[in-house]
PDB file of C-alpha atoms in Angstrom:
ATOM      1  CA  MET A   1       0.328  -0.166  -0.086  1.00  0.00           C
ATOM      2  CA  ALA A   2       1.326   3.424  -1.378  1.00  0.00           C
ATOM      3  CA  THR A   3       0.536   7.404   0.811  1.00  0.00           C
ATOM      4  CA  THR A   4       1.298   9.757  -0.942  1.00  0.00           C
ATOM      5  CA  THR A   5       0.502  12.856   0.051  1.00  0.00           C
ATOM      6  CA  LYS A   6      -0.307  16.117  -2.361  1.00  0.00           C
ATOM      7  CA  ALA A   7      -1.434  19.041  -3.650  1.00  0.00           C
ATOM      8  CA  LEU A   8      -5.312  17.853  -4.316  1.00  0.00           C
ATOM      9  CA  ALA A   9      -6.611  20.889  -6.022  1.00  0.00           C
ATOM     10  CA  ARG A  10      -5.211  24.418  -5.602  1.00  0.00           C
ATOM     11  CA  THR A  11      -7.299  27.162  -8.354  1.00  0.00           C
ATOM     12  CA  ALA A  12      -8.682  29.294  -8.555  1.00  0.00           C
ATOM     13  CA  ALA A  13     -13.390  28.904  -7.641  1.00  0.00           C
ATOM     14  CA  ALA A  14     -15.268  29.152 -10.177  1.00  0.00           C
ATOM     15  CA  VAL A  15     -18.863  31.144  -9.576  1.00  0.00           C
ATOM     16  CA  THR A  16     -20.955  28.357 -10.874  1.00  0.00           C
ATOM     17  CA  SER A  17     -20.430  24.016  -8.910  1.00  0.00           C
ATOM     18  CA  THR A  18     -16.731  22.576 -10.156  1.00  0.00           C
ATOM     19  CA  THR A  19     -15.460  19.785 -10.370  1.00  0.00           C
ATOM     20  CA  LEU A  20     -12.035  19.788  -7.960  1.00  0.00           C
ATOM     21  CA  TYR A  21     -10.815  16.856  -7.995  1.00  0.00           C
ATOM     22  CA  THR A  22     -11.391  13.560  -8.275  1.00  0.00           C
ATOM     23  CA  VAL A  23      -9.418  10.309  -6.591  1.00  0.00           C
ATOM     24  CA  PRO A  24      -8.299   8.459  -9.024  1.00  0.00           C
ATOM     25  CA  ALA A  25      -9.144   4.388  -9.406  1.00  0.00           C
ATOM     26  CA  SER A  26      -8.013   1.772  -6.926  1.00  0.00           C
ATOM     27  CA  THR A  27      -7.988   4.598  -4.390  1.00  0.00           C
ATOM     28  CA  THR A  28      -8.625   6.098  -0.959  1.00  0.00           C
ATOM     29  CA  THR A  29      -8.304   9.773  -0.081  1.00  0.00           C
ATOM     30  CA  VAL A  30      -7.978  11.282   2.670  1.00  0.00           C
ATOM     31  CA  VAL A  31      -9.721  14.954   3.075  1.00  0.00           C
ATOM     32  CA  THR A  32      -6.304  17.139   5.877  1.00  0.00           C
ATOM     33  CA  ASN A  33      -6.663  20.643   5.121  1.00  0.00           C
ATOM     34  CA  ILE A  34      -8.762  22.930   2.783  1.00  0.00           C
ATOM     35  CA  LEU A  35      -7.428  27.019   2.588  1.00  0.00           C
ATOM     36  CA  VAL A  36      -9.664  29.683   1.043  1.00  0.00           C
ATOM     37  CA  VAL A  37      -8.290  32.134   0.266  1.00  0.00           C
ATOM     38  CA  ASN A  38     -10.066  35.504  -1.518  1.00  0.00           C
ATOM     39  CA  THR A  39      -6.892  37.756  -2.724  1.00  0.00           C
ATOM     40  CA  ALA A  40     -10.028  40.287  -3.310  1.00  0.00           C
ATOM     41  CA  THR A  41     -10.732  44.256  -1.530  1.00  0.00           C
ATOM     42  CA  ALA A  42     -14.626  43.293  -1.873  1.00  0.00           C
ATOM     43  CA  ASN A  43     -15.648  40.313   0.824  1.00  0.00           C
ATOM     44  CA  ALA A  44     -17.061  37.271  -1.084  1.00  0.00           C
ATOM     45  CA  THR A  45     -18.961  33.881  -0.490  1.00  0.00           C
ATOM     46  CA  TYR A  46     -17.928  30.113  -0.827  1.00  0.00           C
ATOM     47  CA  ASP A  47     -19.689  26.797  -0.683  1.00  0.00           C
ATOM     48  CA  LEU A  48     -17.356  23.573  -0.718  1.00  0.00           C
ATOM     49  CA  LEU A  49     -19.198  19.617  -1.296  1.00  0.00           C
ATOM     50  CA  LEU A  50     -16.942  16.405  -0.770  1.00  0.00           C
ATOM     51  CA  ASP A  51     -18.958  13.594  -2.477  1.00  0.00           C
ATOM     52  CA  ASP A  52     -21.858  15.607  -3.489  1.00  0.00           C
ATOM     53  CA  VAL A  53     -22.673  16.598   0.355  1.00  0.00           C
ATOM     54  CA  SER A  54     -21.683  20.459   1.796  1.00  0.00           C
ATOM     55  CA  ILE A  55     -19.414  20.665   4.369  1.00  0.00           C
ATOM     56  CA  ALA A  56     -19.808  25.010   3.908  1.00  0.00           C
ATOM     57  CA  ASN A  57     -21.860  26.499   2.504  1.00  0.00           C
ATOM     58  CA  ASP A  58     -22.417  30.308   1.447  1.00  0.00           C
ATOM     59  CA  VAL A  59     -19.381  30.617   3.962  1.00  0.00           C
ATOM     60  CA  PHE A  60     -18.526  34.842   4.035  1.00  0.00           C
ATOM     61  CA  ILE A  61     -15.213  35.036   3.436  1.00  0.00           C
ATOM     62  CA  ALA A  62     -14.674  39.184   4.292  1.00  0.00           C
ATOM     63  CA  GLY A  63     -11.971  40.916   1.335  1.00  0.00           C
ATOM     64  CA  ASN A  64      -7.652  39.156   1.725  1.00  0.00           C
ATOM     65  CA  ASP A  65      -8.452  37.246   4.129  1.00  0.00           C
ATOM     66  CA  THR A  66      -7.533  33.074   4.657  1.00  0.00           C
ATOM     67  CA  VAL A  67     -10.279  30.774   6.221  1.00  0.00           C
ATOM     68  CA  SER A  68      -8.360  27.095   7.242  1.00  0.00           C
ATOM     69  CA  ILE A  69     -10.489  23.933   7.507  1.00  0.00           C
ATOM     70  CA  ASP A  70      -9.143  21.060   8.981  1.00  0.00           C
ATOM     71  CA  LEU A  71     -10.714  17.802   8.653  1.00  0.00           C
ATOM     72  CA  LYS A  72      -9.980  13.733   8.176  1.00  0.00           C
ATOM     73  CA  GLN A  73     -12.320  12.727   5.661  1.00  0.00           C
ATOM     74  CA  VAL A  74     -12.115  10.403   3.439  1.00  0.00           C
ATOM     75  CA  LEU A  75     -13.226   9.886  -0.332  1.00  0.00           C
ATOM     76  CA  ALA A  76     -13.571   6.128  -2.956  1.00  0.00           C
ATOM     77  CA  THR A  77     -12.669   5.376  -5.855  1.00  0.00           C
ATOM     78  CA  THR A  78     -14.223   8.636  -7.858  1.00  0.00           C
ATOM     79  CA  LYS A  79     -15.895  10.510  -5.705  1.00  0.00           C
ATOM     80  CA  THR A  80     -15.055  14.118  -5.572  1.00  0.00           C
ATOM     81  CA  ILE A  81     -14.883  17.520  -4.092  1.00  0.00           C
ATOM     82  CA  LYS A  82     -16.700  20.211  -5.536  1.00  0.00           C
ATOM     83  CA  GLY A  83     -16.880  24.384  -4.557  1.00  0.00           C
ATOM     84  CA  LEU A  84     -17.750  27.894  -6.342  1.00  0.00           C
ATOM     85  CA  ALA A  85     -17.527  31.280  -4.599  1.00  0.00           C
ATOM     86  CA  SER A  86     -19.068  34.252  -5.030  1.00  0.00           C
ATOM     87  CA  ALA A  87     -16.508  35.322  -7.170  1.00  0.00           C
ATOM     88  CA  THR A  88     -12.437  34.182  -8.974  1.00  0.00           C
ATOM     89  CA  THR A  89     -10.537  36.256  -6.911  1.00  0.00           C
ATOM     90  CA  VAL A  90     -11.332  33.380  -3.683  1.00  0.00           C
ATOM     91  CA  ASN A  91      -8.945  30.533  -3.891  1.00  0.00           C
ATOM     92  CA  PHE A  92      -8.478  26.660  -3.530  1.00  0.00           C
ATOM     93  CA  HIS A  93      -6.300  25.062  -1.998  1.00  0.00           C
ATOM     94  CA  ILE A  94      -6.811  21.783  -1.148  1.00  0.00           C
ATOM     95  CA  SER A  95      -4.333  18.980   0.398  1.00  0.00           C
ATOM     96  CA  GLY A  96      -4.350  15.523   1.637  1.00  0.00           C
ATOM     97  CA  VAL A  97      -2.520  11.721   1.059  1.00  0.00           C
ATOM     98  CA  GLU A  98      -4.143   9.439  -1.698  1.00  0.00           C
ATOM     99  CA  ILE A  99      -3.746   4.892  -0.640  1.00  0.00           C
ATOM    100  CA  VAL A 100      -3.673   2.805  -3.751  1.00  0.00           C
TER     101      VAL A 100
END
């Protein structure tokens, strides 16, 4: 069993729900940390879903702010992480471990 710590997603948010990461075939992923960064001065909101279940719904993030979400959530093969924000100035940085 090989374990690889990695960046699962590093991307700017879209204003519609977008798949940020899909667990590869024959792999289990443990999501360990999500950073949500608002690079603009204007306030924004964001949503995050693990396997289509909301973990953050319309959450406020102030301008030029960062939110850190520490978690240990297991996702099986083909499961997804999805997200969106009210502005494309919001970025998602998602870290975890893939187990093959």
